[in-house]
mmCIF file of C-alpha atoms in Angstrom:
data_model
loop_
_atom_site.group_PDB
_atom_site.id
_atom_site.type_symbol
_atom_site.label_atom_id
_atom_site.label_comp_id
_atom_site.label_asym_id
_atom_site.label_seq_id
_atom_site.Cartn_x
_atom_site.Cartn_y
_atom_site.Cartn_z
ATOM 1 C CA UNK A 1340 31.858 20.737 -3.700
ATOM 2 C CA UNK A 1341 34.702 23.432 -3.482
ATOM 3 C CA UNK A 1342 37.791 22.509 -6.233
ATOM 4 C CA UNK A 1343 40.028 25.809 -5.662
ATOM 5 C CA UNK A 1344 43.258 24.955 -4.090
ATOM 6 C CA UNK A 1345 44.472 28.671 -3.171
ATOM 7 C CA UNK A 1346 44.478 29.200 0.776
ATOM 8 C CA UNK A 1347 44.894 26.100 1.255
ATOM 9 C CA UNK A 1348 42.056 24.247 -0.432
ATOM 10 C CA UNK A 1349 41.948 20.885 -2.128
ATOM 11 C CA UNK A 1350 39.836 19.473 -4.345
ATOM 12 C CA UNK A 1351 37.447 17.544 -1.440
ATOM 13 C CA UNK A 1352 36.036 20.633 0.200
ATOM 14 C CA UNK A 1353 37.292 22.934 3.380
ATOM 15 C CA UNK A 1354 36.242 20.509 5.901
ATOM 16 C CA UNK A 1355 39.806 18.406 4.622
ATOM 17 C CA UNK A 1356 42.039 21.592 4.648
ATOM 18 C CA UNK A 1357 45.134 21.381 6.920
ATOM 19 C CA UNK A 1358 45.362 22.651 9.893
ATOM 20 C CA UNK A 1359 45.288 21.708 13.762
ATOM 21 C CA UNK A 1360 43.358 18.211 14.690
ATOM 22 C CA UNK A 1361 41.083 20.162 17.182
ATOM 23 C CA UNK A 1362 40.179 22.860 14.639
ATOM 24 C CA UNK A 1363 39.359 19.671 12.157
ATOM 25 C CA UNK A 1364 37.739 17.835 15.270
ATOM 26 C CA UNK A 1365 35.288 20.939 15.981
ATOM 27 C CA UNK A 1366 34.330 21.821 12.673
ATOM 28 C CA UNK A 1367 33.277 18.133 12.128
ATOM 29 C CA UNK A 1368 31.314 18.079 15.498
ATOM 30 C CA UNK A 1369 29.555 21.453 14.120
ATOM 31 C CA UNK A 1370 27.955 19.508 11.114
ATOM 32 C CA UNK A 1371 27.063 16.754 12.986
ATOM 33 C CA UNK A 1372 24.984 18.589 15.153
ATOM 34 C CA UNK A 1373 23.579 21.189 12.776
ATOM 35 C CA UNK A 1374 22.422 17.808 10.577
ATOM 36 C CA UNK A 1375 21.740 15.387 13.325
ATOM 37 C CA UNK A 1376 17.800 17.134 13.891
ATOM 38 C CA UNK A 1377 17.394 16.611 10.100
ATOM 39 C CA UNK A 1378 18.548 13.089 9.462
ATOM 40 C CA UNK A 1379 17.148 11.621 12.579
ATOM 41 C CA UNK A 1380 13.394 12.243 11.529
ATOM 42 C CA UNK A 1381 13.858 11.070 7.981
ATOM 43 C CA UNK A 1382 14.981 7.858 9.196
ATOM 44 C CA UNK A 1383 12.623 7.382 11.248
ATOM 45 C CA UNK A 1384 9.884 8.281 8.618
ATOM 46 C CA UNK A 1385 11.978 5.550 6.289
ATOM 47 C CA UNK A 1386 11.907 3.068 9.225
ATOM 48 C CA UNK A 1387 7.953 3.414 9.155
ATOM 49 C CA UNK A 1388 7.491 4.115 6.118
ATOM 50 C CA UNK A 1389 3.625 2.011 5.427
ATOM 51 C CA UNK A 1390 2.048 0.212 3.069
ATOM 52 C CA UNK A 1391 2.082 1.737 -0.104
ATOM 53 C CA UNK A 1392 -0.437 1.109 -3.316
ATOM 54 C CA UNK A 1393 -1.856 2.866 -6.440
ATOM 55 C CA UNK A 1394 -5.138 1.985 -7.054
ATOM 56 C CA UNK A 1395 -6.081 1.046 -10.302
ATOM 57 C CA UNK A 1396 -8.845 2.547 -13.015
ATOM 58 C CA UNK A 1397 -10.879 -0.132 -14.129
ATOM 59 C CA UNK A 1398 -14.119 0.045 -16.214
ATOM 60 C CA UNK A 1399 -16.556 2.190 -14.002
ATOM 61 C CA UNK A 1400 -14.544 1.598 -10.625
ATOM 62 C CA UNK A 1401 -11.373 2.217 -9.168
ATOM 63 C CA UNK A 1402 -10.139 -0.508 -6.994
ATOM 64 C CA UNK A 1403 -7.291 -0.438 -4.433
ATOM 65 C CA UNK A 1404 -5.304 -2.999 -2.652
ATOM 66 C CA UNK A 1405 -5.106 -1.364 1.726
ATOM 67 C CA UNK A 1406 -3.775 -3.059 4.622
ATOM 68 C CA UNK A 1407 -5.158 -2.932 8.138
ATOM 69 C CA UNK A 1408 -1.630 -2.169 9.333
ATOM 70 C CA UNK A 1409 1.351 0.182 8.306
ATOM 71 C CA UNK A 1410 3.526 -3.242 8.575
ATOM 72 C CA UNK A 1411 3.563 -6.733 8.786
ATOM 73 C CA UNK A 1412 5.265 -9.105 11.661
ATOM 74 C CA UNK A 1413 6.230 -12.641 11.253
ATOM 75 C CA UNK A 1414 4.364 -15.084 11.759
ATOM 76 C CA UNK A 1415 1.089 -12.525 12.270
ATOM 77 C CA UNK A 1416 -1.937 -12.184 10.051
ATOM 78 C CA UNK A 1417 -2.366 -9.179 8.326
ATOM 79 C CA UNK A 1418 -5.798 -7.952 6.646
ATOM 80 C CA UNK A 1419 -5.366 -6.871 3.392
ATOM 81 C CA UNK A 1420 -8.774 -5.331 1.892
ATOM 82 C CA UNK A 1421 -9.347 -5.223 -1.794
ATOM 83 C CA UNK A 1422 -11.620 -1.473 -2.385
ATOM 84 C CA UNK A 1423 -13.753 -0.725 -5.051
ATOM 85 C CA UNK A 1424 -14.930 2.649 -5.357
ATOM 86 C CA UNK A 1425 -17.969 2.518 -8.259
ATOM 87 C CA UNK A 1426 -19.355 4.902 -10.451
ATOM 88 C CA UNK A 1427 -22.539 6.238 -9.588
ATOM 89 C CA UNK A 1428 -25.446 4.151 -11.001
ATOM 90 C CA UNK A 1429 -23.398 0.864 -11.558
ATOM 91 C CA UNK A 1430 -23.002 -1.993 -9.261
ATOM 92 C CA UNK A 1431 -21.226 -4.905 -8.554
ATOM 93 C CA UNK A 1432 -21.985 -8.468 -6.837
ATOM 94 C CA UNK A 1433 -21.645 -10.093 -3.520
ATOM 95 C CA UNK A 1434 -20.571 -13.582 -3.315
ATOM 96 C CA UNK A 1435 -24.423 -15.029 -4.154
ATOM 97 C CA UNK A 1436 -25.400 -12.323 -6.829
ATOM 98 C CA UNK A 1437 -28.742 -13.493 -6.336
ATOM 99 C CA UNK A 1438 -30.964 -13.780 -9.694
ATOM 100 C CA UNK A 1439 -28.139 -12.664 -12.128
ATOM 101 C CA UNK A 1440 -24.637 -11.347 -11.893
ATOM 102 C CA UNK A 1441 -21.487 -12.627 -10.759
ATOM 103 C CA UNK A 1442 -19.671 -12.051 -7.608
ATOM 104 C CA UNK A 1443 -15.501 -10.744 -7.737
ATOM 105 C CA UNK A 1444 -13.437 -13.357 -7.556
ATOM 106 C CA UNK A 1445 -9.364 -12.875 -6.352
ATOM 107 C CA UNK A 1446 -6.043 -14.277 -7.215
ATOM 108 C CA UNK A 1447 -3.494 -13.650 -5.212
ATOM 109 C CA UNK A 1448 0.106 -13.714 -6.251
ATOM 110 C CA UNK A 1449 2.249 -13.785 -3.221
ATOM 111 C CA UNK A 1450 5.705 -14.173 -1.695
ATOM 112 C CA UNK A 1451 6.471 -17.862 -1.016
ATOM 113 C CA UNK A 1452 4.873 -18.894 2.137
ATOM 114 C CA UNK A 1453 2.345 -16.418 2.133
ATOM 115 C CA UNK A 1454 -0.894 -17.708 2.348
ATOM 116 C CA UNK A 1455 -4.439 -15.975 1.683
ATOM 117 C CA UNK A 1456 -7.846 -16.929 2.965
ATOM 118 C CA UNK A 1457 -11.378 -16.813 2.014
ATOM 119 C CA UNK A 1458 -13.015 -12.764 1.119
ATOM 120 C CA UNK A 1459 -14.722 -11.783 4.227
ATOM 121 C CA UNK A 1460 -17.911 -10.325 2.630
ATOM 122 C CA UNK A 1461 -19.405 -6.959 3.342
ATOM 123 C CA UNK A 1462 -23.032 -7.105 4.177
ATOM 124 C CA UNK A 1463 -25.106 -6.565 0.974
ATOM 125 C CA UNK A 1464 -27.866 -4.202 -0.893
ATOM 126 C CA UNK A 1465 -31.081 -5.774 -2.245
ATOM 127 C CA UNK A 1466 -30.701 -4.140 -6.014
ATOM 128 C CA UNK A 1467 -34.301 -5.417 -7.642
ATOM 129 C CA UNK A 1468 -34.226 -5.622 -11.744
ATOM 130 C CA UNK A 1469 -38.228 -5.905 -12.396
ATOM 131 C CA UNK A 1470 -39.067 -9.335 -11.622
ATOM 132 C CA UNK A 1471 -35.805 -10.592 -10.122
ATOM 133 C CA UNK A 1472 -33.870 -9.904 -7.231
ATOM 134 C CA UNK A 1473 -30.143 -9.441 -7.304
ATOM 135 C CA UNK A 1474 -27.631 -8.875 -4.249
ATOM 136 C CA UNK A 1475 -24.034 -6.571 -4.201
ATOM 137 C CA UNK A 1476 -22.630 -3.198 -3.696
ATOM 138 C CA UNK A 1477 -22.995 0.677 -5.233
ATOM 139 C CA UNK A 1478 -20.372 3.509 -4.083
ATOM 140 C CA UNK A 1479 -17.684 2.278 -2.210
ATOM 141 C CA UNK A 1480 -17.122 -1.293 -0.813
ATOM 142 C CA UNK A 1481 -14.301 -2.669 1.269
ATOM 143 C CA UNK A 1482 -14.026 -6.489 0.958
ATOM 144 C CA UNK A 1483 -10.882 -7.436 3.220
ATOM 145 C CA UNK A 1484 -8.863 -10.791 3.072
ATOM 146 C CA UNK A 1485 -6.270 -11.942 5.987
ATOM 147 C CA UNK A 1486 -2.994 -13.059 4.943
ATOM 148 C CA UNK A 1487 -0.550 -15.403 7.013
ATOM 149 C CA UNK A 1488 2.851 -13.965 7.272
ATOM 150 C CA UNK A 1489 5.481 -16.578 7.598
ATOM 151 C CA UNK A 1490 7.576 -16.538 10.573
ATOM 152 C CA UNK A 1491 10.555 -16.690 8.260
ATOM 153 C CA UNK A 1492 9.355 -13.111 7.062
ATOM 154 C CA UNK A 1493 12.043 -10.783 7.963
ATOM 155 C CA UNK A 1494 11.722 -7.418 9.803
ATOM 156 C CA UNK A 1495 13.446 -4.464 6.974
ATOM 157 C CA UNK A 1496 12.529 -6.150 4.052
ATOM 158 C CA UNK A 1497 9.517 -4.594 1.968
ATOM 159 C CA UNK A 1498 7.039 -7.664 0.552
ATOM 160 C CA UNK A 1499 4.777 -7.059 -2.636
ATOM 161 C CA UNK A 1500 1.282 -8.651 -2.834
ATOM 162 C CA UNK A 1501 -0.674 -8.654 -5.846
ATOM 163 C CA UNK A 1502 -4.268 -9.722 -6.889
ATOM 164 C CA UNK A 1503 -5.865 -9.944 -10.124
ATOM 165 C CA UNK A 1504 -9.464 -9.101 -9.648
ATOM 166 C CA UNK A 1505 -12.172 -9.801 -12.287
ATOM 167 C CA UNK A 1506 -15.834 -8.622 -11.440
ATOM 168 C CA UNK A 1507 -19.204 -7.887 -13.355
ATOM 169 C CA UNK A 1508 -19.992 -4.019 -13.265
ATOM 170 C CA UNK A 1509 -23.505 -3.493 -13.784
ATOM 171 C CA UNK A 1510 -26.396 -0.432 -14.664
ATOM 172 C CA UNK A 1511 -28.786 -1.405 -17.499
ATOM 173 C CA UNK A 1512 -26.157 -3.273 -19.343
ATOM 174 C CA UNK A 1513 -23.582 -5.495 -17.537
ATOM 175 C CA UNK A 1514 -19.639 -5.366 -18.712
ATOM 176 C CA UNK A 1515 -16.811 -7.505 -17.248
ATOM 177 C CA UNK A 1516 -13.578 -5.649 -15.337
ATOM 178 C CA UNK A 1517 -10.431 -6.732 -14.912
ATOM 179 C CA UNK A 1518 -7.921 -4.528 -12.441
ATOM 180 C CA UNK A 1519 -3.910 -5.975 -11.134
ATOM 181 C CA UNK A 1520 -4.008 -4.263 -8.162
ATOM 182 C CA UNK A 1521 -0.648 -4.679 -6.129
ATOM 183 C CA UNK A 1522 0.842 -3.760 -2.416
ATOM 184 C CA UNK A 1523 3.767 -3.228 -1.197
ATOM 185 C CA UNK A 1524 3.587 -4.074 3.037
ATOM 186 C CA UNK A 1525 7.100 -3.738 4.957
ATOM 187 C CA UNK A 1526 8.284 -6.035 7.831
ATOM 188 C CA UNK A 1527 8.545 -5.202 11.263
ATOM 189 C CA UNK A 1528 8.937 -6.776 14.187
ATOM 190 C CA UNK A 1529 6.751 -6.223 17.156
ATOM 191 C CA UNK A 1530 2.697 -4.816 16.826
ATOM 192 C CA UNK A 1531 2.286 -2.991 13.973
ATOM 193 C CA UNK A 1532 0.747 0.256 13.844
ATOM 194 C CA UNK A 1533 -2.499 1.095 12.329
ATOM 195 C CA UNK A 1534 -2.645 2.668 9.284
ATOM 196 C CA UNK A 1535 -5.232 5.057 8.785
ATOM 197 C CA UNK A 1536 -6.096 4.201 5.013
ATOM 198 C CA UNK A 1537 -6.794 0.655 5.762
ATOM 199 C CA UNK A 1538 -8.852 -1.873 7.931
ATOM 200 C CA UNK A 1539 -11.229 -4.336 7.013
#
C-alpha cells in the first residue's frame, strides 16, 4: 500500500490518483487481466477442493477416514472407507474373529439426516494361534461403509463425518485401540469425481 501524497498520491494507492477516466479505466483493465490467469485456477481448485482427513495414530495402526469421491451430491450415496494401516506382525479382526479376538466395531457421528449402513467386509486371512483358528487382517485393510446423503444436502457447503473406532490389535499379546477418525466431504451437485485416495 503506497501512503505518500506528493505527485499526486493519496493514501489508497496510485490506481485512485486523479487524472482522466480513460487513463483510470485502462490501468484498471491492466490488473484485471494480468490477475485474471491467477485467480481463475485457484477458484477453481477451491470449487473442487476434495475430501480432506488426517489419519489418526493409534496403538500399532494408523487408521484413516477416505471417500470414494472428491464430493458428495444430494440425495446420492457416498462410500466412505475406514483404513487401517498395521504394524508389521500385529493383526486385527474381521467381523467373525473366529476362535478369539474381536472384530472393529464403528460409530458414526453424522450431520442430521445422514445415515450409515452396515461395514462391507474385506475378504479375510486365516491367522492360526496353535490349536485355534482365528480370522482378520495384517498390513493394510480398507473396510468401506456407504452413507445416504440427504437430498436437503446443499451443493457449497463442506459436511464433517466422524467415527469412533475401537478394535483388538493383536501379535502374541492382544491390546485394545481406540482412534476418532473424522472427514470433511464437500457438496456438489451433479457426479462427483473420483478421488484418487479413496474407494472401497
Amino acid at each position: 500500500m503506497i501512503t505518500m501524497r506528493r505527485r499526486g498520491l493519496s493514501r489508497v494507492g496510485f490506481l485512485s490518483r486523479p487524472g482522466p477516466a480513460p487513463y483510470r479505466s485502462a490501468v484498471t483493465a491492466f490488473f484485471r487481466a494480468l490477475l485474471a490467469p491467477l485467480i481463475a485456477p485457484l477458484l477453481a481448485l477451491a470449487l473442487a477442493a476434495p475430501a480432506l482427513a488426517a489419519p489418526v495414530q493409534a496403538l500399532h495402526l494408523t487408521a484413516d477416514l477416505v471417500a470414494e469421491t472428491t464430493s458428495a451430491a444430494p440425495g446420492s450415496t457416498v462410500w466412505v472407507a475406514l483404513v487401517q494401516k498395521i504394524d508389521k506382525g500385529w493383526h486385527t479382526y474381521w467381523r467373525n474373529p473366529g476362535d478369539a479376538g474381536e472384530a472393529t466395531k464403528i460409530v458414526w457421528s453424522l450431520p442430521p439426516g445422514w445415515q450409515a449402513g452396515d461395514i462391507v467386509w474385506a475378504t479375510p486371512k486365516r491367522l492360526p494361534v496353535g490349536p485355534i483358528m482365528n480370522y482378520g487382517y495384517e498390513g493394510q485393510v480398507v473396510l468401506p461403509v456407504p452413507i445416504q446423503v440427504p437430498a436437503s444436502a446443499a451443493p457449497g457447503q463442506t459436511m464433517t463425518l466422524k467415527a469412533a473406532v475401537a478394535l483388538l490389535v493383536c501379535a502374541d499379546v492382544c491390546v485394545p485401540a481406540d482412534a476418532n477418525v473424522s472427514l470433511n466431504l464437500p457438496i456438489a451437485s451433479g457426479t462427483p469425481a473420483a478421488d484418487p485416495h479413496g474407494g472401497p
